[in-house]
mmCIF file of C-alpha atoms in Angstrom:
data_model
loop_
_atom_site.group_PDB
_atom_site.id
_atom_site.type_symbol
_atom_site.label_atom_id
_atom_site.label_comp_id
_atom_site.label_asym_id
_atom_site.label_seq_id
_atom_site.Cartn_x
_atom_site.Cartn_y
_atom_site.Cartn_z
ATOM 1 C CA MET A 1 126.435 63.769 130.872
ATOM 2 C CA ASP A 2 124.224 66.298 131.709
ATOM 3 C CA PHE A 3 122.197 68.877 128.536
ATOM 4 C CA ASP A 4 124.778 71.604 128.394
ATOM 5 C CA GLY A 5 127.507 68.798 127.291
ATOM 6 C CA PHE A 6 125.058 66.551 125.435
ATOM 7 C CA TYR A 7 124.628 69.851 123.864
ATOM 8 C CA ARG A 8 128.155 70.725 123.612
ATOM 9 C CA ASP A 9 128.910 67.365 122.074
ATOM 10 C CA THR A 10 125.903 66.650 119.567
ATOM 11 C CA SER A 11 125.012 69.912 118.337
ATOM 12 C CA ARG A 12 127.673 70.312 115.477
ATOM 13 C CA ARG A 13 126.670 66.408 113.770
ATOM 14 C CA LEU A 14 122.733 66.662 114.341
ATOM 15 C CA MET A 15 123.349 70.456 112.385
ATOM 16 C CA ARG A 16 125.681 69.330 109.283
ATOM 17 C CA TYR A 17 123.016 65.905 109.216
ATOM 18 C CA ALA A 18 119.546 68.220 109.162
ATOM 19 C CA TYR A 19 121.524 69.793 106.587
ATOM 20 C CA GLY A 20 122.243 67.454 105.045
ATOM 21 C CA LEU A 21 118.172 66.440 105.008
ATOM 22 C CA THR A 22 117.262 69.989 104.099
ATOM 23 C CA GLY A 23 120.108 71.859 102.001
ATOM 24 C CA ASP A 24 118.268 75.107 103.970
ATOM 25 C CA PRO A 25 121.210 75.754 106.535
ATOM 26 C CA GLY A 26 118.826 78.231 107.418
ATOM 27 C CA GLU A 27 115.859 75.262 108.108
ATOM 28 C CA ALA A 28 118.505 73.066 109.085
ATOM 29 C CA GLN A 29 118.715 75.309 111.856
ATOM 30 C CA ASP A 30 115.335 75.625 112.804
ATOM 31 C CA LEU A 31 115.396 71.716 112.696
ATOM 32 C CA VAL A 32 118.001 70.790 115.109
ATOM 33 C CA GLN A 33 116.934 73.932 117.659
ATOM 34 C CA GLU A 34 113.370 72.714 117.655
ATOM 35 C CA ALA A 35 114.483 68.727 118.018
ATOM 36 C CA TYR A 36 117.117 70.492 121.646
ATOM 37 C CA ALA A 37 114.363 72.247 122.985
ATOM 38 C CA ARG A 38 112.029 68.642 122.892
ATOM 39 C CA ALA A 39 115.189 66.823 124.125
ATOM 40 C CA TRP A 40 115.279 69.710 126.692
ATOM 41 C CA GLN A 41 111.495 69.420 127.680
ATOM 42 C CA ARG A 42 111.571 65.330 128.445
ATOM 43 C CA TRP A 43 115.652 64.709 129.707
ATOM 44 C CA ARG A 44 115.102 63.481 132.411
ATOM 45 C CA HIS A 45 113.359 60.744 129.661
ATOM 46 C CA VAL A 46 116.052 61.383 126.563
ATOM 47 C CA SER A 47 118.895 60.637 128.482
ATOM 48 C CA GLY A 48 118.203 57.113 129.829
ATOM 49 C CA TYR A 49 118.193 56.456 126.029
ATOM 50 C CA GLU A 50 121.387 54.047 125.399
ATOM 51 C CA ASP A 51 121.944 56.854 122.609
ATOM 52 C CA PRO A 52 119.612 60.190 122.800
ATOM 53 C CA GLU A 53 121.513 61.208 120.036
ATOM 54 C CA ALA A 54 119.830 58.882 117.935
ATOM 55 C CA TRP A 55 116.824 60.048 119.776
ATOM 56 C CA LEU A 56 117.721 63.601 117.791
ATOM 57 C CA ARG A 57 118.204 62.068 114.433
ATOM 58 C CA LEU A 58 114.872 60.915 114.320
ATOM 59 C CA VAL A 59 113.128 64.312 116.463
ATOM 60 C CA VAL A 60 115.083 65.991 113.587
ATOM 61 C CA SER A 61 113.942 63.071 110.808
ATOM 62 C CA ARG A 62 110.185 63.025 111.923
ATOM 63 C CA LEU A 63 110.250 67.153 111.872
ATOM 64 C CA SER A 64 111.841 67.443 108.161
ATOM 65 C CA THR A 65 109.543 65.733 106.872
ATOM 66 C CA ASP A 66 106.459 66.751 108.024
ATOM 67 C CA ARG A 67 107.654 69.958 106.998
ATOM 68 C CA TRP A 68 107.347 68.685 103.241
ATOM 69 C CA ARG A 69 104.349 67.302 103.870
ATOM 70 C CA ARG A 70 103.090 71.186 105.144
ATOM 71 C CA LEU A 71 104.433 72.678 101.920
ATOM 72 C CA PHE A 72 102.978 70.026 99.866
ATOM 73 C CA VAL A 73 99.750 70.248 101.187
ATOM 74 C CA ARG A 74 99.288 73.840 101.100
ATOM 75 C CA ARG A 75 100.931 74.105 97.559
ATOM 76 C CA SER A 76 97.867 71.451 97.220
ATOM 77 C CA HIS A 77 96.240 73.791 98.380
ATOM 78 C CA ALA A 78 97.382 77.253 96.342
ATOM 79 C CA ALA A 79 97.558 75.752 93.344
ATOM 80 C CA ALA A 80 94.299 73.700 93.684
ATOM 81 C CA GLU A 81 92.657 77.991 94.641
ATOM 82 C CA ARG A 82 90.661 80.203 91.986
ATOM 83 C CA PRO A 83 93.739 82.961 91.887
ATOM 84 C CA ARG A 84 92.732 85.764 93.713
ATOM 85 C CA PRO A 85 92.271 89.081 92.502
ATOM 86 C CA PRO A 86 94.875 91.543 91.998
ATOM 87 C CA VAL A 87 95.646 94.046 95.166
ATOM 88 C CA ALA A 88 95.096 97.945 94.191
ATOM 89 C CA PRO A 89 98.430 99.391 95.246
ATOM 90 C CA PRO A 90 98.686 101.725 97.871
ATOM 91 C CA SER A 91 97.181 105.637 96.963
ATOM 92 C CA GLU A 92 99.510 108.343 97.205
ATOM 93 C CA ASP A 93 98.641 109.334 100.920
ATOM 94 C CA THR A 94 98.893 106.062 102.242
ATOM 95 C CA VAL A 95 102.264 106.057 100.490
ATOM 96 C CA LEU A 96 103.528 109.709 101.764
ATOM 97 C CA LEU A 97 102.365 108.541 105.109
ATOM 98 C CA VAL A 98 104.722 106.159 105.256
ATOM 99 C CA ARG A 99 107.469 107.960 103.742
ATOM 100 C CA ALA A 100 107.009 110.279 106.136
ATOM 101 C CA LEU A 101 106.927 108.485 109.592
ATOM 102 C CA ARG A 102 110.069 106.653 107.771
ATOM 103 C CA MET A 103 111.828 109.562 108.987
ATOM 104 C CA LEU A 104 111.009 109.730 113.055
ATOM 105 C CA PRO A 105 112.244 107.474 115.016
ATOM 106 C CA ALA A 106 110.666 104.381 116.252
ATOM 107 C CA THR A 107 109.307 105.686 119.526
ATOM 108 C CA HIS A 108 107.433 108.363 117.871
ATOM 109 C CA ARG A 109 106.160 105.954 114.797
ATOM 110 C CA ASN A 110 105.453 103.451 117.152
ATOM 111 C CA ALA A 111 102.801 105.225 119.487
ATOM 112 C CA LEU A 112 101.351 107.227 116.044
ATOM 113 C CA ALA A 113 100.844 103.171 115.136
ATOM 114 C CA LEU A 114 99.484 102.392 118.761
ATOM 115 C CA HIS A 115 97.070 105.556 118.842
ATOM 116 C CA TYR A 116 95.804 105.805 115.713
ATOM 117 C CA LEU A 117 95.858 102.390 113.790
ATOM 118 C CA LEU A 118 94.822 100.061 116.890
ATOM 119 C CA ASP A 119 92.957 103.058 118.383
ATOM 120 C CA ARG A 120 95.386 102.350 122.016
ATOM 121 C CA SER A 121 95.131 105.281 125.363
ATOM 122 C CA VAL A 122 98.051 106.836 125.937
ATOM 123 C CA ALA A 123 97.254 104.818 129.083
ATOM 124 C CA GLU A 124 97.347 101.413 126.580
ATOM 125 C CA ILE A 125 100.411 102.121 125.328
ATOM 126 C CA ALA A 126 101.823 103.454 128.392
ATOM 127 C CA ALA A 127 101.277 99.335 129.567
ATOM 128 C CA GLU A 128 102.820 97.839 126.466
ATOM 129 C CA THR A 129 105.614 100.117 126.175
ATOM 130 C CA GLY A 130 106.453 99.844 130.094
ATOM 131 C CA ALA A 131 106.830 104.357 129.783
ATOM 132 C CA SER A 132 104.957 106.271 131.484
ATOM 133 C CA ILE A 133 101.717 108.336 130.654
ATOM 134 C CA GLY A 134 104.008 111.907 130.265
ATOM 135 C CA THR A 135 105.868 110.230 127.870
ATOM 136 C CA VAL A 136 103.600 108.857 125.793
ATOM 137 C CA LYS A 137 102.077 111.902 125.325
ATOM 138 C CA SER A 138 105.601 113.426 124.569
ATOM 139 C CA TRP A 139 105.915 110.936 122.302
ATOM 140 C CA LEU A 140 102.257 110.949 120.524
ATOM 141 C CA SER A 141 103.204 114.809 120.403
ATOM 142 C CA ARG A 142 106.697 114.472 118.583
ATOM 143 C CA GLY A 143 105.788 112.766 116.507
ATOM 144 C CA ARG A 144 102.519 114.522 115.645
ATOM 145 C CA ALA A 145 105.112 117.198 114.405
ATOM 146 C CA GLY A 146 108.017 115.588 113.585
ATOM 147 C CA LEU A 147 104.783 113.564 110.794
ATOM 148 C CA ALA A 148 103.581 117.625 109.871
ATOM 149 C CA THR A 149 107.519 118.708 109.204
ATOM 150 C CA ALA A 150 108.242 115.406 107.078
ATOM 151 C CA LEU A 151 104.857 115.889 105.395
ATOM 152 C CA GLY A 152 105.406 119.740 104.378
ATOM 153 C CA ALA A 153 109.417 118.910 103.330
ATOM 154 C CA LEU A 154 107.612 115.970 100.946
ATOM 155 C CA GLU A 155 105.745 118.002 98.996
ATOM 156 C CA PRO A 156 108.051 120.129 97.254
ATOM 157 C CA THR A 157 109.581 116.590 96.568
ATOM 158 C CA LEU A 158 106.826 115.407 94.731
ATOM 159 C CA LEU A 159 105.573 118.213 93.323
ATOM 160 C CA ALA A 160 108.713 118.336 91.539
ATOM 161 C CA GLU A 161 108.430 114.513 90.644
ATOM 162 C CA GLY A 162 105.477 115.167 89.190
ATOM 163 C CA THR A 163 105.716 117.671 86.698
ATOM 164 C CA THR A 164 108.406 117.399 83.217
ATOM 165 C CA ASP A 165 109.997 120.203 81.942
ATOM 166 C CA ALA A 166 107.283 121.013 78.694
ATOM 167 C CA HIS A 167 109.899 123.067 76.569
#
């Protein structure tokens, strides 16, 4: 049997098995995906087994056990550590900037973040995004203009939110 046929014939059963082990559909899908990835990598060997599906169930079972072991170790370490000091809330300027950035198109926001937050050059941004240097320059220019407009539009709203009726 080829791998595709094996997958079609066994995937639903294996998913039910993994769900029974974990009780979590998302975790079950992750375990099944990982088990099939491992089976596909070793398909020449696994396909020769008397019961390849049993091998898959064993892999899912071991992955599930490893998951629980990792959770236990993580919780044990977390319980043994001192609690971390609370993180200060973001400044009002940061909140304003993030709110304004969310108003921009994703390409402009991405270019601004790469350029100003990660110190990437225009050429590096172009290489990373697959855009031309001219396009990146345009994104940065339009992004800065959009940011200025968005920040200007937010100011009256914030002033209104900060005022109270003292009448």
